[in-house]
Amino acid sequence: MKGEDHLKKVIGRTLEDGRLQSFYLKGELVDRINVTFLKIGDCWLRVVSTDEMTNVKIEEDAIDEIEFYGDNEFKYPIELIDKHFPEFKKYIGKKLLDFKELVLKEAESMSFGINLYFEDNLNWVIHNQDYPIDRNVYYFNNKIPEDLKEK
């Protein structure tokens, strides 16, 4: 995983907000969760998991002020996570206690997301489902896919 140090810096801080960036091609939804943005403390993090790599970066843009990137052909709207995933609301106001990278059991060099541990025994998995369709999914019940393990 790239950017692990950014997550380490926000351990013990509170999740304040969450946004997701979807991807539309010519008006058709291609990927509901293209990018995940998390405001932990006063810092926005950008989480991208694709092509067997998970990358976490500090987001410089004011994500809460952006509605979308792109145009009518390639559009990337940014919306509140709880608009599509209401269960996300229970994580707001909770401290991030730890995280683990999710890797392929047979090849630990292949990263497919992260498991975020919050106070009150809450876990949230951001997972890149590589096969049969390359898309990201959220698990709010600490479910880890059978072919993955925490690193």
Coordinates of N, CA and C in Angstrom, one line a residue:
M1 N 0.9 -1.2 0.0 CA 0.0 0.0 0.0 C 0.9 1.2 0.0
K2 N 0.5 2.2 -0.8 CA 1.2 3.4 -0.8 C 0.5 4.4 0.0
G3 N 1.2 5.3 0.8 CA 0.6 6.3 1.6 C 0.1 5.8 3.0
E4 N 0.6 4.7 3.4 CA 0.3 4.2 4.7 C 0.6 5.2 5.8
D5 N 1.7 6.0 5.6 CA 2.1 7.0 6.6 C 1.0 8.0 6.8
H6 N 0.2 8.3 5.8 CA -0.9 9.3 5.9 C -2.0 8.8 6.9
L7 N -2.3 7.5 6.8 CA -3.3 6.9 7.7 C -2.7 6.8 9.1
K8 N -1.4 6.5 9.2 CA -0.9 6.5 10.6 C -1.0 7.8 11.3
K9 N -0.9 8.9 10.5 CA -0.9 10.2 11.1 C -2.3 10.6 11.7
V10 N -3.4 9.9 11.2 CA -4.7 10.3 11.6 C -5.3 9.3 12.6
I11 N -4.5 8.3 13.0 CA -4.9 7.4 14.1 C -5.2 8.2 15.3
G12 N -6.4 7.9 16.0 CA -6.8 8.6 17.2 C -7.6 9.9 16.9
R13 N -7.7 10.2 15.6 CA -8.5 11.4 15.3 C -9.9 10.9 14.8
T14 N -10.8 11.9 14.8 CA -12.3 11.6 14.6 C -12.6 11.7 13.1
L15 N -13.4 10.8 12.6 CA -14.0 10.8 11.3 C -15.0 11.9 11.2
E16 N -14.8 12.9 10.5 CA -15.7 14.1 10.4 C -16.7 14.1 9.2
D17 N -16.2 13.4 8.1 CA -17.0 13.5 6.9 C -16.5 12.4 5.9
G18 N -17.3 12.1 5.0 CA -16.9 11.1 3.9 C -17.6 11.4 2.6
R19 N -16.9 11.3 1.6 CA -17.5 11.5 0.2 C -17.0 10.4 -0.7
L20 N -17.8 10.2 -1.7 CA -17.3 9.2 -2.7 C -17.4 9.9 -4.1
Q21 N -16.5 9.5 -5.0 CA -16.5 10.0 -6.3 C -16.9 8.8 -7.2
S22 N -18.0 9.0 -8.0 CA -18.4 8.0 -8.9 C -17.9 8.3 -10.3
F23 N -18.1 7.4 -11.2 CA -17.7 7.6 -12.6 C -18.8 7.3 -13.5
Y24 N -19.2 8.3 -14.3 CA -20.2 8.1 -15.4 C -19.6 8.3 -16.7
L25 N -19.9 7.4 -17.7 CA -19.5 7.6 -19.1 C -20.7 7.8 -19.9
K26 N -20.8 8.9 -20.5 CA -21.9 9.3 -21.4 C -23.3 9.1 -20.7
G27 N -23.3 9.5 -19.4 CA -24.5 9.5 -18.6 C -24.8 8.2 -18.0
E28 N -24.0 7.1 -18.2 CA -24.3 5.8 -17.6 C -23.3 5.6 -16.5
L29 N -23.8 5.1 -15.3 CA -23.0 4.8 -14.2 C -22.0 3.6 -14.5
V30 N -20.7 3.9 -14.4 CA -19.8 2.8 -14.6 C -19.3 2.3 -13.3
D31 N -19.0 3.2 -12.3 CA -18.5 2.8 -11.0 C -19.0 3.7 -9.9
R32 N -19.8 3.2 -9.0 CA -20.3 4.0 -7.9 C -19.2 4.5 -7.0
I33 N -18.2 3.7 -6.7 CA -17.2 4.1 -5.8 C -15.8 4.1 -6.6
N34 N -15.5 5.2 -7.2 CA -14.3 5.3 -7.9 C -13.2 5.7 -7.0
V35 N -13.5 6.7 -6.1 CA -12.5 7.2 -5.1 C -13.3 7.5 -3.8
T36 N -12.7 7.2 -2.7 CA -13.3 7.5 -1.4 C -12.5 8.6 -0.8
F37 N -13.2 9.6 -0.3 CA -12.5 10.8 0.4 C -13.0 10.7 1.9
L38 N -12.1 10.8 2.8 CA -12.4 10.8 4.2 C -11.8 12.0 4.9
K39 N -12.6 12.7 5.7 CA -12.1 13.8 6.5 C -11.9 13.3 7.9
I40 N -10.7 13.1 8.3 CA -10.3 12.6 9.6 C -9.6 13.7 10.3
G41 N -10.1 14.2 11.4 CA -9.6 15.4 12.0 C -9.7 16.6 11.0
D42 N -8.7 17.3 10.7 CA -8.8 18.4 9.8 C -8.2 18.1 8.4
C43 N -8.0 16.8 8.2 CA -7.3 16.4 6.9 C -8.2 15.5 6.1
W44 N -8.3 15.9 4.8 CA -9.0 15.0 3.8 C -8.0 14.0 3.2
L45 N -8.4 12.7 3.3 CA -7.6 11.7 2.6 C -8.3 11.2 1.4
R46 N -7.5 10.8 0.4 CA -8.0 10.2 -0.9 C -7.6 8.8 -0.9
V47 N -8.6 7.9 -0.9 CA -8.3 6.4 -0.9 C -8.7 5.9 -2.3
V48 N -7.8 5.3 -3.0 CA -8.0 4.7 -4.3 C -7.5 3.2 -4.2
S49 N -8.3 2.3 -4.6 CA -7.9 0.9 -4.6 C -8.3 0.3 -6.0
T50 N -7.3 0.1 -6.8 CA -7.5 -0.5 -8.2 C -6.2 -1.1 -8.7
D51 N -6.3 -1.9 -9.6 CA -5.1 -2.6 -10.3 C -4.2 -3.2 -9.3
E52 N -4.7 -3.9 -8.3 CA -3.9 -4.5 -7.2 C -3.0 -3.6 -6.4
M53 N -3.5 -2.4 -6.3 CA -2.7 -1.4 -5.5 C -3.7 -0.5 -4.7
T54 N -3.4 -0.3 -3.5 CA -4.2 0.7 -2.7 C -3.3 1.9 -2.4
N55 N -3.9 3.1 -2.6 CA -3.1 4.3 -2.5 C -3.9 5.3 -1.7
V56 N -3.2 5.8 -0.7 CA -3.8 6.9 0.2 C -3.0 8.1 0.1
K57 N -3.6 9.2 -0.2 CA -3.0 10.5 -0.3 C -3.7 11.6 0.5
I58 N -3.0 12.6 0.8 CA -3.6 13.8 1.4 C -4.2 14.6 0.2
E59 N -5.5 14.9 0.3 CA -6.2 15.6 -0.7 C -6.1 17.1 -0.5
E60 N -5.6 17.8 -1.5 CA -5.3 19.3 -1.3 C -6.6 20.1 -1.6
D61 N -7.5 19.6 -2.5 CA -8.7 20.3 -2.8 C -9.7 20.2 -1.7
A62 N -10.6 21.2 -1.6 CA -11.6 21.3 -0.6 C -12.8 20.4 -1.1
I63 N -12.7 19.1 -0.9 CA -13.6 18.2 -1.4 C -15.1 18.5 -1.1
D64 N -15.3 19.0 0.1 CA -16.7 19.3 0.5 C -17.3 20.5 -0.3
E65 N -16.5 21.1 -1.2 CA -17.0 22.3 -2.0 C -17.1 21.9 -3.5
I66 N -16.7 20.7 -3.8 CA -16.7 20.3 -5.2 C -17.9 19.3 -5.5
E67 N -18.6 19.6 -6.6 CA -19.8 18.8 -7.0 C -19.4 17.7 -7.9
F68 N -18.5 18.0 -8.9 CA -18.0 17.0 -9.8 C -16.8 17.5 -10.6
Y69 N -16.1 16.6 -11.2 CA -15.1 16.8 -12.2 C -15.6 16.3 -13.5
G70 N -15.0 16.8 -14.6 CA -15.3 16.3 -15.9 C -16.3 17.0 -16.7
D71 N -16.9 16.3 -17.6 CA -17.9 16.9 -18.6 C -19.0 16.0 -18.8
N72 N -19.8 16.2 -19.9 CA -20.9 15.3 -20.1 C -20.5 13.9 -20.6
E73 N -19.3 13.7 -21.2 CA -18.8 12.4 -21.6 C -18.2 11.6 -20.4
F74 N -17.3 12.2 -19.7 CA -16.6 11.6 -18.6 C -16.9 12.5 -17.3
K75 N -17.8 12.0 -16.5 CA -18.2 12.8 -15.4 C -17.9 12.1 -14.1
Y76 N -17.4 12.8 -13.1 CA -17.0 12.2 -11.8 C -17.6 13.0 -10.7
P77 N -18.9 12.8 -10.4 CA -19.6 13.5 -9.3 C -19.0 13.1 -7.9
I78 N -19.0 14.0 -7.0 CA -18.6 13.8 -5.6 C -19.8 14.0 -4.7
E79 N -20.2 13.0 -4.0 CA -21.4 13.0 -3.1 C -21.1 12.5 -1.7
L80 N -21.9 12.8 -0.8 CA -21.8 12.2 0.5 C -21.9 10.7 0.5
I81 N -21.1 10.0 1.2 CA -21.1 8.6 1.2 C -22.5 8.1 1.7
D82 N -23.1 8.7 2.7 CA -24.3 8.2 3.3 C -25.5 8.4 2.4
K83 N -25.4 9.1 1.3 CA -26.4 9.2 0.3 C -26.7 7.9 -0.3
H84 N -25.7 7.1 -0.6 CA -25.8 5.8 -1.2 C -25.6 4.6 -0.1
F85 N -25.0 5.0 1.0 CA -24.7 4.0 2.0 C -25.0 4.6 3.4
P86 N -26.3 4.5 3.7 CA -26.8 5.2 5.0 C -26.1 4.6 6.2
E87 N -25.6 3.4 6.2 CA -24.9 2.8 7.4 C -23.6 3.5 7.7
F88 N -23.1 4.3 6.8 CA -21.9 5.1 7.0 C -22.1 6.1 8.1
K89 N -23.3 6.6 8.3 CA -23.6 7.6 9.4 C -23.1 7.2 10.7
K90 N -23.1 6.0 11.1 CA -22.7 5.5 12.4 C -21.2 5.7 12.7
Y91 N -20.4 5.9 11.6 CA -19.0 6.1 11.8 C -18.6 7.5 12.0
I92 N -19.5 8.5 11.6 CA -19.2 9.9 11.8 C -19.1 10.2 13.3
G93 N -18.0 10.9 13.7 CA -17.8 11.2 15.1 C -17.0 10.2 15.8
K94 N -16.6 9.1 15.2 CA -15.9 8.0 15.8 C -14.4 8.2 15.5
K95 N -13.6 7.8 16.5 CA -12.1 7.9 16.3 C -11.6 6.7 15.5
L96 N -10.7 6.9 14.6 CA -10.0 5.9 13.9 C -8.9 5.3 14.8
L97 N -9.0 4.0 15.1 CA -8.1 3.4 16.1 C -7.0 2.6 15.4
D98 N -7.3 2.1 14.2 CA -6.2 1.3 13.5 C -6.7 1.0 12.1
F99 N -5.8 0.4 11.3 CA -6.2 0.0 9.9 C -5.3 -1.2 9.6
K100 N -5.8 -1.9 8.6 CA -5.0 -3.1 8.1 C -5.2 -3.1 6.6
E101 N -4.1 -3.3 5.8 CA -4.2 -3.5 4.4 C -4.8 -4.8 4.1
L102 N -5.6 -4.9 3.1 CA -6.2 -6.2 2.6 C -5.4 -6.7 1.4
V103 N -4.8 -7.9 1.5 CA -3.9 -8.4 0.4 C -4.4 -9.8 0.0
L104 N -4.0 -10.2 -1.1 CA -4.4 -11.5 -1.6 C -3.7 -12.6 -0.8
K105 N -4.4 -13.6 -0.4 CA -3.7 -14.7 0.5 C -2.5 -15.3 -0.2
E106 N -2.6 -15.5 -1.5 CA -1.6 -16.2 -2.3 C -0.5 -15.3 -2.7
A107 N -0.7 -14.0 -2.7 CA 0.3 -13.0 -3.2 C 0.2 -11.7 -2.4
E108 N 0.9 -11.6 -1.3 CA 0.8 -10.4 -0.4 C 1.2 -9.1 -1.1
S109 N 1.8 -9.2 -2.2 CA 2.1 -7.9 -2.9 C 0.9 -7.3 -3.6
M110 N -0.2 -8.0 -3.7 CA -1.4 -7.5 -4.4 C -2.3 -7.0 -3.3
S111 N -2.6 -5.6 -3.4 CA -3.4 -5.0 -2.4 C -4.8 -4.7 -3.0
F112 N -5.8 -5.1 -2.1 CA -7.2 -4.9 -2.6 C -8.0 -4.1 -1.6
G113 N -7.4 -3.2 -0.9 CA -8.2 -2.3 0.0 C -7.7 -2.3 1.4
I114 N -8.5 -1.7 2.3 CA -8.2 -1.5 3.7 C -9.4 -1.8 4.6
N115 N -9.0 -2.2 5.8 CA -10.0 -2.4 6.8 C -9.7 -1.3 7.9
L116 N -10.7 -0.5 8.1 CA -10.6 0.6 9.0 C -11.3 0.3 10.3
Y117 N -10.5 0.4 11.5 CA -11.1 0.1 12.8 C -11.4 1.4 13.5
F118 N -12.6 1.5 13.9 CA -13.1 2.7 14.7 C -13.5 2.3 16.1
E119 N -13.6 3.3 16.9 CA -14.1 3.1 18.3 C -15.5 2.5 18.3
D120 N -15.9 2.0 19.4 CA -17.2 1.3 19.6 C -17.3 0.0 18.7
N121 N -16.1 -0.6 18.5 CA -16.1 -1.9 17.8 C -16.6 -1.8 16.4
L122 N -16.4 -0.7 15.7 CA -16.9 -0.6 14.3 C -15.7 -0.8 13.3
N123 N -16.0 -1.6 12.3 CA -15.1 -1.7 11.2 C -15.7 -1.4 9.9
W124 N -14.9 -0.9 9.0 CA -15.4 -0.5 7.7 C -14.3 -0.9 6.6
V125 N -14.7 -1.8 5.7 CA -13.8 -2.3 4.7 C -14.1 -1.5 3.4
I126 N -13.0 -1.0 2.8 CA -13.0 -0.4 1.4 C -12.3 -1.4 0.6
H127 N -13.0 -2.1 -0.3 CA -12.4 -3.3 -1.0 C -12.6 -3.1 -2.5
N128 N -11.5 -3.4 -3.2 CA -11.5 -3.4 -4.7 C -11.8 -4.8 -5.1
Q129 N -12.9 -5.0 -5.7 CA -13.3 -6.4 -6.2 C -12.8 -6.5 -7.6
D130 N -11.7 -7.2 -7.7 CA -11.0 -7.2 -9.0 C -11.6 -8.1 -10.1
Y131 N -12.2 -9.2 -9.6 CA -12.8 -10.2 -10.6 C -14.2 -10.5 -10.1
P132 N -15.2 -10.6 -10.9 CA -15.1 -10.5 -12.4 C -15.2 -9.1 -12.9
I133 N -15.6 -8.2 -12.0 CA -15.7 -6.8 -12.5 C -14.8 -5.9 -11.6
D134 N -14.0 -5.1 -12.1 CA -13.1 -4.2 -11.4 C -14.0 -3.1 -10.8
R135 N -14.4 -3.2 -9.5 CA -15.1 -2.1 -8.9 C -14.9 -2.2 -7.4
N136 N -15.1 -1.1 -6.8 CA -15.0 -1.0 -5.3 C -16.3 -1.2 -4.6
V137 N -16.2 -1.8 -3.5 CA -17.4 -2.0 -2.6 C -17.0 -1.7 -1.2
Y138 N -18.0 -1.4 -0.4 CA -17.9 -1.1 1.0 C -18.5 -2.3 1.8
Y139 N -17.9 -2.7 2.9 CA -18.5 -3.6 3.8 C -18.5 -3.0 5.2
F140 N -19.6 -2.9 5.8 CA -19.8 -2.2 7.1 C -19.9 -3.3 8.2
N141 N -19.6 -4.5 8.0 CA -19.8 -5.6 8.9 C -18.6 -6.4 9.2
N142 N -17.4 -5.8 8.9 CA -16.1 -6.4 9.1 C -16.0 -7.7 8.3
K143 N -16.7 -7.8 7.2 CA -16.6 -8.9 6.3 C -15.4 -8.8 5.4
I144 N -14.5 -9.8 5.4 CA -13.3 -9.7 4.6 C -13.5 -10.9 3.5
P145 N -13.4 -10.6 2.3 CA -13.6 -11.6 1.2 C -12.6 -12.8 1.5
E146 N -13.1 -14.0 1.1 CA -12.4 -15.2 1.4 C -11.0 -15.3 0.9
D147 N -10.8 -14.7 -0.3 CA -9.4 -14.8 -0.9 C -8.4 -13.7 -0.4
L148 N -8.9 -12.9 0.6 CA -8.0 -11.9 1.1 C -7.7 -12.1 2.6
K149 N -6.6 -11.4 3.1 CA -6.3 -11.4 4.5 C -5.7 -10.1 4.8
E150 N -5.7 -9.8 6.1 CA -5.1 -8.5 6.6 C -3.6 -8.7 6.6
K151 N -2.9 -7.6 6.3 CA -1.5 -7.6 6.3 C -1.0 -6.8 7.5

